[in-house]
Short mmCIF file of C-alpha atoms in Angstrom, two decimals:
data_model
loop_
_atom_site.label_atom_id
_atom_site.label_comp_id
_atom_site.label_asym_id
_atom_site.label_seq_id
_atom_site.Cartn_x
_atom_site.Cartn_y
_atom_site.Cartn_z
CA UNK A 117 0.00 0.00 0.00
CA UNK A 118 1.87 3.30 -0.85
CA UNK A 119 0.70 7.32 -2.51
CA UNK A 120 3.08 8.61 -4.42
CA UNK A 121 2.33 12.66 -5.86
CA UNK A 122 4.03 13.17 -8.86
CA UNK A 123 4.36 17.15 -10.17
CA UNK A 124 3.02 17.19 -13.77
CA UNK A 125 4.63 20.30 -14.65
CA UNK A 126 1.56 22.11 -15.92
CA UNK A 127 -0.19 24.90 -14.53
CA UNK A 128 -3.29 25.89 -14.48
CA UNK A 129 -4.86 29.09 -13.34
CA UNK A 130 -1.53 29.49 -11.52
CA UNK A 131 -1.68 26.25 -10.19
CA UNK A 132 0.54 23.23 -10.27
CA UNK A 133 -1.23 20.13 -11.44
CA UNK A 134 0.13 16.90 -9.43
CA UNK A 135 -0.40 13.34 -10.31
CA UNK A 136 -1.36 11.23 -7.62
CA UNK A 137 -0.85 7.63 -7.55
CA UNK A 138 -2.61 4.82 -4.99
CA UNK A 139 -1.34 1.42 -4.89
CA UNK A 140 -1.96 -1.91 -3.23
CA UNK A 141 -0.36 -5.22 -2.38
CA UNK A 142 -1.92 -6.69 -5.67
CA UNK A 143 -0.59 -4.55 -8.12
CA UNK A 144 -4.00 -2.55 -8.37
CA UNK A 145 -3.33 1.10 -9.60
CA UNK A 146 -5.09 4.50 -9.23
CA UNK A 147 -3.77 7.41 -11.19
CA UNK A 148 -5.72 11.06 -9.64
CA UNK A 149 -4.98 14.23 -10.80
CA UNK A 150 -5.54 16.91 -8.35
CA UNK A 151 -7.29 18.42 -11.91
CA UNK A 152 -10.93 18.25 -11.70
CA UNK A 153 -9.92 15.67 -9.16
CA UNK A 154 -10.10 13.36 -12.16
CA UNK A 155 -9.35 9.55 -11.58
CA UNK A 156 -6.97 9.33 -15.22
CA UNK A 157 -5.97 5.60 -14.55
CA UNK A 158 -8.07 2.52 -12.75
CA UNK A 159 -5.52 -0.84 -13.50
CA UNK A 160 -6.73 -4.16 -12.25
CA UNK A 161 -5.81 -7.38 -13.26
CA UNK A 162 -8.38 -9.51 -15.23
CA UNK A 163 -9.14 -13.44 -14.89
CA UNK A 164 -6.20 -13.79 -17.19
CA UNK A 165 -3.87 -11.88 -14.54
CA UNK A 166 -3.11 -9.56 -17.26
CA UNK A 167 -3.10 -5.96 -16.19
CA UNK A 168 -5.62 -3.79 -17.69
CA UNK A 169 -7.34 -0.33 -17.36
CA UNK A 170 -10.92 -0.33 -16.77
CA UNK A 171 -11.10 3.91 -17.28
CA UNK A 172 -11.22 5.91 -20.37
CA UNK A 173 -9.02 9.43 -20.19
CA UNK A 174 -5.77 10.56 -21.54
CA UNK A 175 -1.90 10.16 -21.41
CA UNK A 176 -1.11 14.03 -20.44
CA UNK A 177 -3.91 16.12 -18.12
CA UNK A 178 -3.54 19.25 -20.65
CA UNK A 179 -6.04 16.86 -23.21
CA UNK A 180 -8.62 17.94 -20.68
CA UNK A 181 -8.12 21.19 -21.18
CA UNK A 182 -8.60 20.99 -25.65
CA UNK A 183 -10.60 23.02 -27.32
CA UNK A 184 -12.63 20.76 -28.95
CA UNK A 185 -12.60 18.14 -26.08
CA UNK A 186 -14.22 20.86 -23.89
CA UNK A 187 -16.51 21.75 -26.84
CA UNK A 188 -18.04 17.88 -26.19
CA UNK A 189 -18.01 18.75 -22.34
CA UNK A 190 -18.12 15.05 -21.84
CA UNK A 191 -16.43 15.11 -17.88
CA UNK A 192 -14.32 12.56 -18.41
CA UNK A 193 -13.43 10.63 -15.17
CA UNK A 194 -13.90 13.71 -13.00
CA UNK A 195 -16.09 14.78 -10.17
CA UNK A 196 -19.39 16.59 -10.92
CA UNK A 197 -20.07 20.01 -8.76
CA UNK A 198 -21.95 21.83 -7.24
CA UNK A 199 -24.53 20.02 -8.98
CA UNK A 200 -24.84 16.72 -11.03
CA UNK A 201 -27.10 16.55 -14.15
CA UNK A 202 -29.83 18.89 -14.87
CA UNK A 203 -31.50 21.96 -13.00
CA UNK A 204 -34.68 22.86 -15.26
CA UNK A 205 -33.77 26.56 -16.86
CA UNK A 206 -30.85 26.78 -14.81
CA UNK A 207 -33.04 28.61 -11.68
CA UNK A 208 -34.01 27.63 -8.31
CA UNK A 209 -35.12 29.09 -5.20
CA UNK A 210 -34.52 28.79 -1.47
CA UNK A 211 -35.80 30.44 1.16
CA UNK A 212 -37.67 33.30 -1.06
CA UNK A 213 -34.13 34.12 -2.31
CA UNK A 214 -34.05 32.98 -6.09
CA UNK A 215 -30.81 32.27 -7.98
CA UNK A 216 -30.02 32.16 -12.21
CA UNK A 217 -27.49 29.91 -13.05
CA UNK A 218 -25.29 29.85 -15.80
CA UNK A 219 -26.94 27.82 -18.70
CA UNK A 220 -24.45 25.45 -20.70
CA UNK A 221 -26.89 23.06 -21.96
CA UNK A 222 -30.27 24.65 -24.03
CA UNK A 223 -32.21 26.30 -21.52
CA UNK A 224 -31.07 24.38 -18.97
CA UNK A 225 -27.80 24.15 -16.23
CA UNK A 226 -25.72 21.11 -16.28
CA UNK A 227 -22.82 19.35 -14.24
CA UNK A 228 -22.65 22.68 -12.48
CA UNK A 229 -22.20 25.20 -15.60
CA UNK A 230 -19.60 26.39 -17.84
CA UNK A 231 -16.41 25.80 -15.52
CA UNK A 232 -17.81 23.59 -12.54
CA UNK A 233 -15.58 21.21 -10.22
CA UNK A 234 -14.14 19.03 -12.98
CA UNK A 235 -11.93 22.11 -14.24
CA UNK A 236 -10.63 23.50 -10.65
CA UNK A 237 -7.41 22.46 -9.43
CA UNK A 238 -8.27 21.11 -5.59
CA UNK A 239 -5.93 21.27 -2.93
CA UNK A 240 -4.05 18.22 -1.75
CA UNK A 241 -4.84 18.56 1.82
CA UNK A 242 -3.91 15.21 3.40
CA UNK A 243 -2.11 11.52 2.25
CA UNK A 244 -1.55 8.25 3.61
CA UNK A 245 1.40 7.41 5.40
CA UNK A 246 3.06 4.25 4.83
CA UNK A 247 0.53 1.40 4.79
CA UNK A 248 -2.37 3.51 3.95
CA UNK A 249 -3.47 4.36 -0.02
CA UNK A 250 -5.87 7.34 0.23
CA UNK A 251 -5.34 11.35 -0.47
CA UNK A 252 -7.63 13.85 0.46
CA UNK A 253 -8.51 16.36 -1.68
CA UNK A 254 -10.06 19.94 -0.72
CA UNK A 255 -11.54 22.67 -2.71
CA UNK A 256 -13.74 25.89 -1.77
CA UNK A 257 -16.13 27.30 -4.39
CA UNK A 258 -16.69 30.85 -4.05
CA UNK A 259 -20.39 32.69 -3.40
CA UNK A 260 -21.93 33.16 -6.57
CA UNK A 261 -19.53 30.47 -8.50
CA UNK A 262 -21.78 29.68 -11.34
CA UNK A 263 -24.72 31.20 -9.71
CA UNK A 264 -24.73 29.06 -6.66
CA UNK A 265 -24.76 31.12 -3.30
CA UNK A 266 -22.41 30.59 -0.59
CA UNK A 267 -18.59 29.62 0.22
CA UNK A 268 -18.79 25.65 0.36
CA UNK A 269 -15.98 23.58 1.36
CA UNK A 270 -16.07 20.15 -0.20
CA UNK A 271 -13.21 17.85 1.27
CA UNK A 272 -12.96 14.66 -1.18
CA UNK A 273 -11.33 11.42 -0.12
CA UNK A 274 -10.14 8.41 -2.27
CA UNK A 275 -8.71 5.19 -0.53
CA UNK A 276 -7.71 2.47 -2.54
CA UNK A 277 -7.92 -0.54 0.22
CA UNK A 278 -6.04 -4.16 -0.22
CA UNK A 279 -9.97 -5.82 -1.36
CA UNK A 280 -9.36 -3.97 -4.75
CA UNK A 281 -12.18 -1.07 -3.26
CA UNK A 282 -12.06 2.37 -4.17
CA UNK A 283 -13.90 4.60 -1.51
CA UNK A 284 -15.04 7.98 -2.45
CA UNK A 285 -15.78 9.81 0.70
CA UNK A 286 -17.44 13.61 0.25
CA UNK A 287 -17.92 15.84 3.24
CA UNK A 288 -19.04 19.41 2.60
CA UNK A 289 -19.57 22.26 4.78
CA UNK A 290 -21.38 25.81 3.50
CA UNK A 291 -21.25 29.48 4.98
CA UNK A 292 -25.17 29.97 3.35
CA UNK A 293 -28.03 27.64 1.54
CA UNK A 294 -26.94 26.45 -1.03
CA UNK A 295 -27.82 23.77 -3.62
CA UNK A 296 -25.34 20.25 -3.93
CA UNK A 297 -25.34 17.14 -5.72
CA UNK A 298 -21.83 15.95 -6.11
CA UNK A 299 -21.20 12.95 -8.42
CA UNK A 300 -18.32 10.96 -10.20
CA UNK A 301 -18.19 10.64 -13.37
CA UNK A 302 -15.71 7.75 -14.69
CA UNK A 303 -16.04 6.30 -18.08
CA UNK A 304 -15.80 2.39 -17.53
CA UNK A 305 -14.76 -0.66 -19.83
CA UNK A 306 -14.18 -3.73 -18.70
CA UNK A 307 -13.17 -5.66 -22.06
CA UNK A 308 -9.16 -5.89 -22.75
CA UNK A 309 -9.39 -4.08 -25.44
CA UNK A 310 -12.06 -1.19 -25.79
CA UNK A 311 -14.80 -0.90 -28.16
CA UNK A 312 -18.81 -1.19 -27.69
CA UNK A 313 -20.09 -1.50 -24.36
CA UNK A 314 -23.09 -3.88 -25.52
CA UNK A 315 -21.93 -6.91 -24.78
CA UNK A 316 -21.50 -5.87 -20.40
CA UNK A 317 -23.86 -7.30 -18.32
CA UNK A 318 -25.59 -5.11 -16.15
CA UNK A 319 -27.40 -4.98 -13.18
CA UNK A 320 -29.48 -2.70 -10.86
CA UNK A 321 -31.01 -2.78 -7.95
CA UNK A 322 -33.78 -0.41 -9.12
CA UNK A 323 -37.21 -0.85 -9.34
CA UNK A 324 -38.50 2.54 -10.91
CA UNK A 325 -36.63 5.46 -12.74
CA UNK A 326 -37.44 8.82 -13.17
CA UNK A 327 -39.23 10.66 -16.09
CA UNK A 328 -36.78 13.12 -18.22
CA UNK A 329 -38.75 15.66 -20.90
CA UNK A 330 -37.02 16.14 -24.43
CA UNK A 331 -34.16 17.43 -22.90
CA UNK A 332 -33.26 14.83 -20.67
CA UNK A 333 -34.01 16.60 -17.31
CA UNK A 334 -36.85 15.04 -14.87
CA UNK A 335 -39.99 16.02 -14.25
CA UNK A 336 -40.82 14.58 -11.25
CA UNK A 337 -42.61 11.77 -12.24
CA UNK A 338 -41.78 8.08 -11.15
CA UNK A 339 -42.21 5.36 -12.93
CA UNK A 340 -42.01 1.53 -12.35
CA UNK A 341 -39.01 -0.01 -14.89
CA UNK A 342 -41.20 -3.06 -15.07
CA UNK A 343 -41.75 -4.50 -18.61
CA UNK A 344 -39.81 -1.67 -19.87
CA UNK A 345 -36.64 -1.74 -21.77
CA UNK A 346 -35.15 0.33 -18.54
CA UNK A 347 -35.68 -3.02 -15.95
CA UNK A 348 -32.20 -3.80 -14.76
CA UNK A 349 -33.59 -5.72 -11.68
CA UNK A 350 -32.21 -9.02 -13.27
CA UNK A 351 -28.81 -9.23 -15.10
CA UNK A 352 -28.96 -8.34 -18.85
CA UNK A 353 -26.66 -6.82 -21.69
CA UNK A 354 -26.85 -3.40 -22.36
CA UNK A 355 -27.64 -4.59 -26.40
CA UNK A 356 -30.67 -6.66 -25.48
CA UNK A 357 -33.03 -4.34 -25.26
CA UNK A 358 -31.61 -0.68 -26.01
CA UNK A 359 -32.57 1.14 -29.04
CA UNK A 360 -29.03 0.81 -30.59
CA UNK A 361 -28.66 4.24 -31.75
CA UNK A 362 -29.91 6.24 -27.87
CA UNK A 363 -28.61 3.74 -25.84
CA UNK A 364 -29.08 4.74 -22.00
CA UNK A 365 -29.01 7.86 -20.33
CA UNK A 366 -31.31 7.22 -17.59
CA UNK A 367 -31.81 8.12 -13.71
CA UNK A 368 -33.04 4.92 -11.51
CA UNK A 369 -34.24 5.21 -8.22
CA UNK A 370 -32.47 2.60 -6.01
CA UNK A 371 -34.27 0.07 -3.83
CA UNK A 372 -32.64 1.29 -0.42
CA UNK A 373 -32.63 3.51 2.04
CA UNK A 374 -31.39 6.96 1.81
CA UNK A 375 -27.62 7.19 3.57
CA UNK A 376 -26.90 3.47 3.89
CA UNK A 377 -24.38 1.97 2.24
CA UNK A 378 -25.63 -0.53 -0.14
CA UNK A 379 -25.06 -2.00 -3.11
CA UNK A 380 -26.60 0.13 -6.55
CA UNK A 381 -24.93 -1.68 -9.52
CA UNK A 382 -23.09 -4.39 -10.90
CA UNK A 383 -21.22 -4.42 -14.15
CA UNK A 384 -20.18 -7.71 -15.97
CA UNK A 385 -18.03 -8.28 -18.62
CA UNK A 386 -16.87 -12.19 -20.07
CA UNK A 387 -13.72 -12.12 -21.90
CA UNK A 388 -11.94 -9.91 -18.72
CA UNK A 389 -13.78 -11.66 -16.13
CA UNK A 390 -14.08 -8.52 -14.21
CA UNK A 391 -17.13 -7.64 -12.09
CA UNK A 392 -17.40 -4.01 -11.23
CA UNK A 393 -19.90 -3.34 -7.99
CA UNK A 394 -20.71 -0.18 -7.21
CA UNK A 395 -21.76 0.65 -3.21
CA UNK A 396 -23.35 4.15 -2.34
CA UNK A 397 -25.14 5.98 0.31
CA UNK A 398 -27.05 8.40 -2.48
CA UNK A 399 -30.56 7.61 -3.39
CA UNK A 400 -30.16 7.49 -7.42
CA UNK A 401 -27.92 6.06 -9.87
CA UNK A 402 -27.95 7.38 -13.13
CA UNK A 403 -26.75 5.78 -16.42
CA UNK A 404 -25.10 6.66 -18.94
CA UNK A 405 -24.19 4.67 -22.23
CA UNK A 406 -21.88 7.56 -23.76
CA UNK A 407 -23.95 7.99 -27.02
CA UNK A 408 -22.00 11.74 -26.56
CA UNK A 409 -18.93 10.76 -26.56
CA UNK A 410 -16.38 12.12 -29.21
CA UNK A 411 -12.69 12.49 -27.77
CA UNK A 412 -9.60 12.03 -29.57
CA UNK A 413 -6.01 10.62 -28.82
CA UNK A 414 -7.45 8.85 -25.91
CA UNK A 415 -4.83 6.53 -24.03
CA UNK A 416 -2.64 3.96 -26.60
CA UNK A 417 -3.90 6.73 -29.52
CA UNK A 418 -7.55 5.44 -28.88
CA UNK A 419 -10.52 7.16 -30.56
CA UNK A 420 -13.59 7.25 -27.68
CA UNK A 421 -16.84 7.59 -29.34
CA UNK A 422 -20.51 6.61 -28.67
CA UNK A 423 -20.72 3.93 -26.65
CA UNK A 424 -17.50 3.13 -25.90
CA UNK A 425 -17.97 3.62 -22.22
CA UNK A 426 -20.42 3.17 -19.56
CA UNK A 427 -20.88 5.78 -16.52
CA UNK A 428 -23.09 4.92 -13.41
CA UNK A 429 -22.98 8.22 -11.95
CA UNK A 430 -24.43 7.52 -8.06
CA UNK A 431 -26.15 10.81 -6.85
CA UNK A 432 -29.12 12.93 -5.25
CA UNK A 433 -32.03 12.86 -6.99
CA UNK A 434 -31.33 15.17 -10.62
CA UNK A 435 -33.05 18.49 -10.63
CA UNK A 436 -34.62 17.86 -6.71
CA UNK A 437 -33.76 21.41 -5.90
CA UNK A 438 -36.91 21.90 -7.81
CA UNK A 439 -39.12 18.99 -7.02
CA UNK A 440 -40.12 19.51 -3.48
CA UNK A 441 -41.61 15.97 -3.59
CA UNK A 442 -38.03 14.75 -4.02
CA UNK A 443 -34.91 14.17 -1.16
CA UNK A 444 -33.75 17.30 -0.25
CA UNK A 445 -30.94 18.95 -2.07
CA UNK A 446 -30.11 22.13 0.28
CA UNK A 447 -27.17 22.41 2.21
CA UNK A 448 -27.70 24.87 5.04
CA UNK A 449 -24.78 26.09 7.42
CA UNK A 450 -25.48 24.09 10.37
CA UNK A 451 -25.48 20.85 8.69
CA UNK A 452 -22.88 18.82 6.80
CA UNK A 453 -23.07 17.36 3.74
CA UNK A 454 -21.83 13.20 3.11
CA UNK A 455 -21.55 10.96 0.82
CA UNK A 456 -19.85 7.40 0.69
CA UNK A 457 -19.36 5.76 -2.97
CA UNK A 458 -17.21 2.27 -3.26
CA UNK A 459 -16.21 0.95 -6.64
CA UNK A 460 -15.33 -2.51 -6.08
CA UNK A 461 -13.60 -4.79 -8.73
CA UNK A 462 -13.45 -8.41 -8.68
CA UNK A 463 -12.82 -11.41 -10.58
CA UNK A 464 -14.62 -14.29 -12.01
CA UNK A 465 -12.05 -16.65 -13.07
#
């Protein structure tokens, strides 16, 4: 078990960009950057014992700062802030106070507008000493940051532990109510060697999702996945039953209790052998098949396009700073915010 940081060399906004790397006893490998506190490199080893990377991103962190990469705003492998997916017409209101956000998708806010969490360098607050795998990363978003009120604090923990788990551990604090929905968002593969995502077997533990309008941001409505295309209850491929040109891009509402830690997902795929499980404390997960997806000189050279990936981005419910009906969203100054996510791999040989 060991953290190593390594200085990049590149600064941004005046700020050094460090590589931080987690390993454990069996050779599994976490590559950070304290970028968009983006996880760059996830390296297991399959049911062949082969090492392979189970993330899509890049070979140097200034790809995430291209032109046209940003131009497809895809997030690749970094957290989501202040808030995850949608917020109808960018707007909200608490307390009679009523806030415009910046608008970077149609008429609506996404991933926390134009330059949200995934493009701020975070401090590196605290790292493991010998014997422990984890860094803590800290970063403070301004009042009025994208139109969200208040200073909040968000300190972001990864531990990489010897059972091949990576814990993501969130705690925020805030100086004024304010809206949060903090999510990951890693692009997974678990085949050797790339390509379409069909063929994964997935799983959820979800018995209803929630209704999106044209623009894929919900309404408020639940519905039961039952006899629907969208019923991941029992394992399945993604190509079974998706329309093979849409894909998913989908919010379920998991079957637990709000704040324990339970499991939301599992992800199959054959030729690796490699199960991914995914453990959260949120009350959604939302999925994402990567129909968006367009980047260029990926890792090895690769191309990443539509459906190359899968996310499972675990989360509040999307756009619940709106839907009073929904699990609060507001973060007021006497409270702290959590949130526990575990990305487990492990092998079927």
């Amino acid at each position: 078990m060991s953290v190593q940081q390594i200085p990049t060399g590149k600064i941004i906004n005046g700020e050094e960009v460090i590589a931080i790397e987690l390993t454990n006893s069996k050779g599994t490998y976490i590559q950070l950057f304290n970028y968009g506190a983006i996880i760059n490199k996830f390296i297991v080893k399959n049911a062949k014992g082969e090492l392979q990377d189970i993330v899509l991103g890049f070979e140097d962190v200034t790809q995430y700062l291209d032109e046209e990469y940003l131009i497809n705003n895809p997030h690749i492998g970094a957290v989501i802030g202040r808030y995850a997916n949608r917020i109808k017409d960018g707007k909200f209101s608490i307390d009679d106070e009523h806030y415009q956000l910046v608008k970077n998708t149609g008429t609506d806010s996404l991933h926390g507008g134009d330059i949200g969490f995934d493009k701020k360098v975070w401090d590196i607050v605290e790292v493991g000493d010998e014997g422990q795998s984890f860094v803590t990363l800290e970063y403070e978003s301004v009042d009025g940051e994208e139109g969200f009120p208040g200073n909040l604090i968000i300190d972001l923990t990864f531990e990489l532990t010897e059972n091949d788990e990576l814990i993501l551990t969130y705690e925020g604090e805030t100086d004024k109510a304010t809206a949060i929905n903090l999510t990951h968002h890693g692009y997974f593969n678990l085949a050797p060697n790339g390509g379409n995502v069909g063929k994964h077997t997935q799983q959820i533990f979800a018995s209803a999702y929630l209704e999106q309008d044209e623009n894929y941001c919900v309404t408020g409505k639940v519905i039961p996945v039952e006899n629907t295309p969208l019923d991941f209850t029992q394992p399945k491929t993604f190509e079974q039953d998706w329309n093979p040109s849409e894909g998913y891009d989908q919010t379920f509402v998991l079957d637990k209790i709000y704040g324990d830690l339970s499991l939301a997902a599992k992800t199959f795929e054959e030729e690796s052998g490699l199960t991914l499980s995914i453990y959260t404390t949120e009350s959604v997960a939302h999925l994402y098949t990567s129909k968006y997806l367009r980047a260029k000189n990926g890792k090895d050279g690769k191309y990443y396009g539509a459906f190359d990936a899968f996310c499972i981005e675990t989360q509040h419910h999307p756009n619940a700073v709106n839907i009073y009906e929904f699990p609060s969203t507001i973060l007021r100054p006497d409270e702290l915010y959590t949130q526990t996510t575990i990305f487990k791999i492990s092998v079927n040989k």
